[in-house]
Amino acid sequence: MKRSSILVVSIFFALTSATAPLVSAAGPQTPSCGNYKVTKNEVIVGVEFPKGTYQINVFGISCTKVMGSKGLFAQFLKLKDKDPLPKPWSYLADAIGAPKFSSGPGVGFRVQLITPTPTPTPTPTVAPQYTMAKVRANNNSASCWTVINGNVYNLTLWIEAHPGGPSVIRGLCGVDGTSNFNSQHQNQSNPAQRLSGYLLGPLTN
């Protein structure tokens, strides 16, 4: 082969070597070590890690050092964002793809959220229903309900303590006592305040 041909071939290989992408630039592609479940929302170095299942991939380090309750990822979660990562570990904020932790060139691990834990839908609270039928059923000294101005009150504990005598309150048990109460205590603030302590809720149909 002529010297000119050898020179051209050498230049070609030199150029292709310089321009070819480095496979290791994005980090080695390794099999997953498995999954790690984060049971509640956490923050590491200012980065949120919502509760859910994470897939962990390592490079330049064994899976056993990263996984498990005593592994590196578990240790980082326990920091609660109050402390920096233990040296020489750092979080690579500009890493492409999943969050990446590294302790040096070619050594570290990635964590990828694969299954977020759904937030349970709260069960709606059903307000108690206070009907006139229930008021009528509570019509004695052992359980004395009454209706005053559209609200239901349980006056059982007020029967013996009433300044006007127990019979006044017993007469309200199981009935709508609005007219009796208003005729006795119209424009009086103290009885109304006392009454508020026995409120059950509004009367429903």
CSV table of C-alpha atoms in Angstrom, one decimal:
chain,number,residue,atom,x,y,z
A,1,MET,CA,0.0,0.0,0.0
A,2,LYS,CA,1.3,3.4,-0.9
A,3,ARG,CA,2.3,5.9,1.8
A,4,SER,CA,-0.5,8.3,0.7
A,5,SER,CA,-3.1,5.6,1.1
A,6,ILE,CA,-1.9,4.7,4.5
A,7,LEU,CA,-2.0,8.4,5.5
A,8,VAL,CA,-5.6,8.8,4.4
A,9,VAL,CA,-6.7,5.6,6.3
A,10,SER,CA,-4.9,6.8,9.4
A,11,ILE,CA,-6.6,10.2,9.2
A,12,PHE,CA,-10.0,8.6,8.7
A,13,PHE,CA,-9.7,6.4,11.8
A,14,ALA,CA,-8.4,9.3,13.9
A,15,LEU,CA,-11.5,11.4,12.9
A,16,THR,CA,-14.0,8.7,13.5
A,17,SER,CA,-12.5,7.9,16.9
A,18,ALA,CA,-12.7,11.6,17.9
A,19,THR,CA,-16.3,12.1,16.8
A,20,ALA,CA,-17.8,8.7,17.9
A,21,PRO,CA,-20.1,9.1,20.9
A,22,LEU,CA,-18.7,7.6,24.2
A,23,VAL,CA,-21.0,4.9,25.4
A,24,SER,CA,-20.0,5.5,29.0
A,25,ALA,CA,-20.9,9.2,28.9
A,26,ALA,CA,-24.5,8.5,29.9
A,27,GLY,CA,-23.5,5.9,32.5
A,28,PRO,CA,-23.3,2.2,32.1
A,29,GLN,CA,-26.6,0.5,31.4
A,30,THR,CA,-27.0,-2.3,34.0
A,31,PRO,CA,-29.8,-4.6,35.0
A,32,SER,CA,-32.1,-3.5,37.8
A,33,CYS,CA,-31.2,-4.4,41.3
A,34,GLY,CA,-34.9,-4.6,42.1
A,35,ASN,CA,-37.5,-2.4,43.6
A,36,TYR,CA,-37.5,-0.3,46.7
A,37,LYS,CA,-40.8,0.9,48.3
A,38,VAL,CA,-40.9,4.4,49.8
A,39,THR,CA,-43.8,4.4,52.3
A,40,LYS,CA,-44.2,8.2,52.6
A,41,ASN,CA,-43.3,11.3,50.7
A,42,GLU,CA,-39.6,12.1,51.3
A,43,VAL,CA,-37.1,14.8,50.3
A,44,ILE,CA,-33.4,14.2,49.7
A,45,VAL,CA,-31.1,17.3,49.1
A,46,GLY,CA,-34.2,19.3,48.1
A,47,VAL,CA,-35.5,16.7,45.7
A,48,GLU,CA,-39.0,15.3,46.3
A,49,PHE,CA,-39.3,11.5,46.3
A,50,PRO,CA,-43.1,10.8,46.5
A,51,LYS,CA,-44.2,7.6,48.1
A,52,GLY,CA,-44.3,4.6,45.7
A,53,THR,CA,-42.2,1.9,44.3
A,54,TYR,CA,-38.7,2.8,42.8
A,55,GLN,CA,-36.5,0.7,40.5
A,56,ILE,CA,-32.9,1.0,41.4
A,57,ASN,CA,-30.0,0.5,38.9
A,58,VAL,CA,-26.3,0.6,40.0
A,59,PHE,CA,-23.1,1.2,38.2
A,60,GLY,CA,-19.6,0.6,39.7
A,61,ILE,CA,-21.1,-0.5,43.0
A,62,SER,CA,-22.9,-3.7,44.2
A,63,CYS,CA,-26.6,-3.9,44.6
A,64,THR,CA,-26.2,-5.0,48.2
A,65,LYS,CA,-24.7,-1.7,49.2
A,66,VAL,CA,-27.6,0.3,47.8
A,67,MET,CA,-30.6,-1.9,48.5
A,68,GLY,CA,-32.3,-2.9,51.7
A,69,SER,CA,-33.1,-1.2,55.0
A,70,LYS,CA,-29.4,-0.5,55.6
A,71,GLY,CA,-28.5,0.3,52.0
A,72,LEU,CA,-27.4,3.7,50.8
A,73,PHE,CA,-30.8,4.7,49.4
A,74,ALA,CA,-32.4,4.0,52.8
A,75,GLN,CA,-29.7,6.0,54.5
A,76,PHE,CA,-30.3,9.0,52.2
A,77,LEU,CA,-34.0,8.9,52.9
A,78,LYS,CA,-33.4,9.0,56.7
A,79,LEU,CA,-31.6,12.3,56.3
A,80,LYS,CA,-35.0,14.0,55.9
A,81,ASP,CA,-33.3,16.7,53.9
A,82,LYS,CA,-31.7,18.1,57.0
A,83,ASP,CA,-28.2,17.2,56.2
A,84,PRO,CA,-26.1,17.0,53.0
A,85,LEU,CA,-25.3,13.5,51.6
A,86,PRO,CA,-22.4,11.8,53.3
A,87,LYS,CA,-19.1,12.4,51.5
A,88,PRO,CA,-18.1,11.5,48.8
A,89,TRP,CA,-21.7,11.1,47.7
A,90,SER,CA,-23.6,13.8,45.7
A,91,TYR,CA,-26.8,14.2,43.8
A,92,LEU,CA,-26.3,15.0,40.1
A,93,ALA,CA,-29.1,17.5,39.4
A,94,ASP,CA,-28.2,17.7,35.7
A,95,ALA,CA,-28.3,13.9,35.1
A,96,ILE,CA,-30.5,12.9,32.2
A,97,GLY,CA,-33.5,10.7,33.1
A,98,ALA,CA,-33.9,9.2,36.6
A,99,PRO,CA,-32.4,10.9,39.7
A,100,LYS,CA,-28.8,9.9,40.0
A,101,PHE,CA,-26.5,9.7,43.0
A,102,SER,CA,-22.7,9.4,42.5
A,103,SER,CA,-19.6,9.0,44.7
A,104,GLY,CA,-17.2,9.5,41.8
A,105,PRO,CA,-16.7,8.9,38.1
A,106,GLY,CA,-18.5,5.7,37.1
A,107,VAL,CA,-19.8,4.9,40.6
A,108,GLY,CA,-23.3,5.4,41.7
A,109,PHE,CA,-27.0,4.5,41.3
A,110,ARG,CA,-30.2,5.7,39.7
A,111,VAL,CA,-33.7,5.5,41.2
A,112,GLN,CA,-36.7,5.6,39.0
A,113,LEU,CA,-40.3,5.9,40.3
A,114,ILE,CA,-42.3,3.2,38.5
A,115,THR,CA,-45.5,2.9,40.6
A,116,PRO,CA,-46.7,5.9,42.6
A,117,THR,CA,-48.8,5.1,45.6
A,118,PRO,CA,-52.3,6.4,44.9
A,119,THR,CA,-53.7,8.8,47.5
A,120,PRO,CA,-56.8,7.2,49.0
A,121,THR,CA,-60.0,9.0,48.5
A,122,PRO,CA,-61.3,10.2,51.8
A,123,THR,CA,-64.6,8.7,52.9
A,124,PRO,CA,-67.2,11.5,53.0
A,125,THR,CA,-68.5,12.2,56.5
A,126,VAL,CA,-72.2,11.8,56.7
A,127,ALA,CA,-73.8,14.3,59.0
A,128,PRO,CA,-76.1,12.8,61.6
A,129,GLN,CA,-79.8,13.1,60.8
A,130,TYR,CA,-82.0,14.5,63.6
A,131,THR,CA,-85.6,13.9,62.5
A,132,MET,CA,-88.8,14.7,64.5
A,133,ALA,CA,-89.3,11.0,64.7
A,134,LYS,CA,-86.1,10.6,66.7
A,135,VAL,CA,-87.0,13.5,68.9
A,136,ARG,CA,-90.3,11.9,69.8
A,137,ALA,CA,-88.5,8.6,70.6
A,138,ASN,CA,-86.3,10.5,73.2
A,139,ASN,CA,-89.2,11.6,75.4
A,140,ASN,CA,-88.2,10.8,79.0
A,141,SER,CA,-85.8,11.8,81.8
A,142,ALA,CA,-83.3,9.1,80.7
A,143,SER,CA,-83.1,10.6,77.2
A,144,CYS,CA,-84.7,14.0,76.7
A,145,TRP,CA,-84.5,15.6,73.3
A,146,THR,CA,-86.4,18.7,72.2
A,147,VAL,CA,-86.6,21.1,69.3
A,148,ILE,CA,-86.2,24.8,69.7
A,149,ASN,CA,-86.1,27.2,66.8
A,150,GLY,CA,-85.3,24.5,64.3
A,151,ASN,CA,-82.5,22.9,66.2
A,152,VAL,CA,-82.5,19.6,68.2
A,153,TYR,CA,-81.1,19.7,71.8
A,154,ASN,CA,-80.4,16.9,74.2
A,155,LEU,CA,-81.5,18.3,77.6
A,156,THR,CA,-81.1,15.1,79.6
A,157,LEU,CA,-78.3,16.6,81.8
A,158,TRP,CA,-80.1,19.8,82.2
A,159,ILE,CA,-83.3,18.4,83.8
A,160,GLU,CA,-82.1,18.3,87.4
A,161,ALA,CA,-80.0,21.4,87.0
A,162,HIS,CA,-82.7,23.7,85.6
A,163,PRO,CA,-83.3,26.6,88.0
A,164,GLY,CA,-87.0,26.5,87.4
A,165,GLY,CA,-87.2,22.8,88.4
A,166,PRO,CA,-87.0,19.5,86.6
A,167,SER,CA,-90.7,19.5,85.5
A,168,VAL,CA,-90.1,22.5,83.2
A,169,ILE,CA,-87.5,20.5,81.1
A,170,ARG,CA,-89.5,17.3,81.3
A,171,GLY,CA,-92.3,19.1,79.6
A,172,LEU,CA,-90.1,19.7,76.6
A,173,CYS,CA,-88.9,16.1,76.1
A,174,GLY,CA,-89.9,14.6,72.8
A,175,VAL,CA,-91.7,17.6,71.5
A,176,ASP,CA,-91.1,20.9,69.7
A,177,GLY,CA,-90.5,23.3,72.6
A,178,THR,CA,-89.9,26.4,70.6
A,179,SER,CA,-93.0,28.3,71.8
A,180,ASN,CA,-92.5,27.4,75.5
A,181,PHE,CA,-88.8,28.4,75.4
A,182,ASN,CA,-89.4,31.7,73.6
A,183,SER,CA,-92.3,32.7,75.9
A,184,GLN,CA,-90.2,32.1,79.0
A,185,HIS,CA,-86.8,33.4,77.7
A,186,GLN,CA,-87.5,35.9,75.0
A,187,ASN,CA,-84.7,38.4,74.6
A,188,GLN,CA,-82.6,36.7,77.3
A,189,SER,CA,-79.1,35.9,76.3
A,190,ASN,CA,-78.1,33.7,79.2
A,191,PRO,CA,-80.6,30.9,78.6
A,192,ALA,CA,-79.7,30.9,74.9
A,193,GLN,CA,-76.0,30.5,75.7
A,194,ARG,CA,-76.7,27.7,78.2
A,195,LEU,CA,-78.9,26.0,75.6
A,196,SER,CA,-76.0,26.0,73.0
A,197,GLY,CA,-74.1,23.5,75.1
A,198,TYR,CA,-76.7,20.9,74.5
A,199,LEU,CA,-77.0,21.3,70.7
A,200,LEU,CA,-77.1,18.1,68.7
A,201,GLY,CA,-77.8,19.6,65.2
A,202,PRO,CA,-80.4,21.0,63.0
A,203,LEU,CA,-83.8,19.4,62.7
A,204,THR,CA,-84.1,17.4,59.4
A,205,ASN,CA,-87.1,16.3,57.6
